[in-house]
Amino acid sequence: MEKTIAVIAGDGIGPEIVREAGKVLDRVCEKYGHTFHYTDVLMGGCSIDAFGVPLTDETIRVCKESDAVLMGSIGGDAATSPWYKLEPALRPEAGLLKLRKALNLYCNLRPAYLFKELADSCPLAAKEGGRNFDLVICRELTGGLYFGERYTREIDGLVTAVDTAVYNENEIRRIAVKAFETAMKRNRRVTSVDKANVLDTSRLWRKVVAEVAADYPEVELSNMLVDNCAMQLVKDPEQFDVIVTGNMFGDILSDEASMITGSIGMLSSASLSDGTFGLYEPSHGSAPDIAGLGIANPIATVLSAAMMLRYSFDLQEEADAVDAAVRQTLADGYRSADLMPKGDTSGLTAQSCSELGDRICERI
Ligand code: IPM
Ligand code: MG
């Protein structure tokens, strides 16, 4: 199989982790006889440095003409980086939001499951029989509070900031369909998360999700308020299969879900449109504090590349092989710095970002 991949390494640890995902994809090509053509493009802070804007039309064009996009992470330290002295629409994050919109990537899947090898890193209280959860957050990615009108101006003599949450029924329906389709391939349970006791957007959300549910009689739908969901994720994550929620709630809950897997360095993501095109990036950020030290955890990016094989290229066996290689690497005791337990480290081997990538490749 021959495919084209646009690569956005980005800022901070982005280039380091994307390099490892690239190694893993090369190994997959070698073993299974595929050819992937990569085109590097800039986005985020590095694009600001080169072109004065976080996202150029050229980057959008290359992404649109590719079969998929592999991304690292963007942004810097807001307190010290000059990028954050620019007006908000010119900062690194604005580039990412614009790219998601330009590519119509309205569905963001963020799976969170506990590797049994990392059970000791899970910060949740021990449970009889051990913890064992496997859920996926289906986050709406091109609407809601992120894309409504926003401004800061003086109103009645007071500086006032306004952000607007907007959802129309079509935006809700298409993400609900993705969530139910995802659930049909898993354990057939959807939890729709909203704040319907306060917000109009949430009341419409609940109504439209219920309408979509009627087309999926095999899937069990329940509704949950977002504050309760935040609590349930740390109390009993085993109860969830697919969580479908709006842009802002999904951003927050997915960081929470990643932490209960032991480290935010483990959570992959796929941002999908209609059809097979997708953008694949770890759920975590650019970690400027550890950039260049070679200690970043590449696993979330490697698992994102596996999602690319699965969702954009329909290479299920290859995707399974990458997932299995990550699991085996952990089972063999190899750990990046963030995965090293504070106490007893016997049987474990500390690895740099690049060494961990090598260990994964060796197991494919
Ligand atoms: C994420 C990130 C982004 C978001 C930021 C960088 C704009 O936190 O992908 O979760 O909020 O969507
Ligand atoms: Mg986030």
Short mmCIF file of N, CA and C and ligand atoms in Angstrom, two decimals, residues 71 74-75 92-94 96-97 100 108 110 139 141 146 247-248 250-252 254-255 269 271 281-285, ligand 1:
data_model
loop_
_atom_site.label_atom_id
_atom_site.label_comp_id
_atom_site.label_asym_id
_atom_site.label_seq_id
_atom_site.Cartn_x
_atom_site.Cartn_y
_atom_site.Cartn_z
N MET A 71 0.89 14.40 13.77
CA MET A 71 1.29 15.63 14.45
C MET A 71 1.92 15.34 15.81
N ILE A 74 2.09 21.42 19.78
CA ILE A 74 2.45 22.81 19.47
C ILE A 74 2.33 23.67 20.73
N GLY A 75 3.00 24.82 20.69
CA GLY A 75 2.88 25.78 21.79
C GLY A 75 4.13 25.80 22.65
N PRO A 92 0.22 30.09 18.84
CA PRO A 92 0.31 28.72 18.31
C PRO A 92 -1.02 27.96 18.33
N GLU A 93 -1.76 28.03 19.44
CA GLU A 93 -2.99 27.26 19.57
C GLU A 93 -4.03 27.65 18.52
N ALA A 94 -4.01 28.94 18.13
CA ALA A 94 -4.97 29.39 17.12
C ALA A 94 -4.74 28.65 15.81
N LEU A 96 -3.73 25.52 15.52
CA LEU A 96 -4.31 24.18 15.64
C LEU A 96 -5.83 24.23 15.46
N LEU A 97 -6.45 25.21 16.10
CA LEU A 97 -7.92 25.31 15.99
C LEU A 97 -8.32 25.58 14.53
N ARG A 100 -7.96 22.37 12.52
CA ARG A 100 -9.07 21.43 12.76
C ARG A 100 -10.30 21.86 11.98
N ASN A 108 -13.12 13.87 17.58
CA ASN A 108 -11.83 13.58 18.23
C ASN A 108 -12.00 12.36 19.15
N ARG A 110 -10.38 9.85 21.77
CA ARG A 110 -9.26 9.74 22.71
C ARG A 110 -9.46 8.52 23.60
N ARG A 139 -14.90 13.39 21.48
CA ARG A 139 -15.02 14.83 21.75
C ARG A 139 -15.38 15.58 20.47
N LEU A 141 -15.08 18.52 18.04
CA LEU A 141 -13.82 19.26 17.96
C LEU A 141 -13.87 20.56 17.14
N TYR A 146 -15.27 26.75 21.85
CA TYR A 146 -14.00 27.04 21.16
C TYR A 146 -14.19 27.89 19.92
N ASN A 247 -16.87 20.12 22.91
CA ASN A 247 -15.46 20.45 22.74
C ASN A 247 -14.76 20.75 24.06
N MET A 248 -15.30 21.68 24.82
CA MET A 248 -14.65 22.11 26.07
C MET A 248 -14.65 21.01 27.12
N GLY A 250 -14.86 17.88 26.62
CA GLY A 250 -14.00 16.80 26.15
C GLY A 250 -12.53 17.10 26.35
N ASP A 251 -12.16 18.36 26.21
CA ASP A 251 -10.77 18.75 26.45
C ASP A 251 -10.39 18.44 27.90
N ILE A 252 -11.25 18.83 28.80
CA ILE A 252 -10.93 18.67 30.23
C ILE A 252 -10.99 17.20 30.64
N SER A 254 -10.67 14.56 28.89
CA SER A 254 -9.66 13.67 28.30
C SER A 254 -8.32 13.81 29.02
N ASP A 255 -8.00 15.00 29.50
CA ASP A 255 -6.79 15.11 30.33
C ASP A 255 -6.95 14.31 31.62
N SER A 269 -4.65 10.11 20.15
CA SER A 269 -5.92 10.64 19.67
C SER A 269 -5.99 10.63 18.14
N SER A 271 -8.28 12.64 15.14
CA SER A 271 -9.27 13.66 14.82
C SER A 271 -9.77 13.37 13.42
N GLU A 281 -2.60 12.84 16.70
CA GLU A 281 -1.68 13.55 17.61
C GLU A 281 -1.88 13.01 19.02
N PRO A 282 -0.83 13.07 19.84
CA PRO A 282 -1.02 12.70 21.24
C PRO A 282 -1.96 13.71 21.89
N SER A 283 -2.64 13.31 22.96
CA SER A 283 -3.55 14.25 23.64
C SER A 283 -2.79 15.25 24.48
N HIS A 284 -1.53 14.97 24.76
CA HIS A 284 -0.78 15.87 25.64
C HIS A 284 -0.19 17.03 24.86
N GLY A 285 0.39 17.98 25.59
CA GLY A 285 0.92 19.18 24.97
C GLY A 285 2.41 19.08 24.65
C1 IPM B 1 -5.92 19.50 23.15
C2 IPM B 1 -5.24 20.79 23.50
C3 IPM B 1 -5.78 21.90 22.62
C4 IPM B 1 -7.29 21.97 22.87
C5 IPM B 1 -5.12 23.26 22.81
C6 IPM B 1 -3.62 23.18 22.55
C7 IPM B 1 -5.75 24.34 21.97
O1 IPM B 1 -5.41 21.07 24.84
O2 IPM B 1 -5.79 19.08 21.99
O3 IPM B 1 -6.56 18.93 24.01
O4 IPM B 1 -7.72 22.59 23.84
O5 IPM B 1 -8.03 21.37 22.09
#
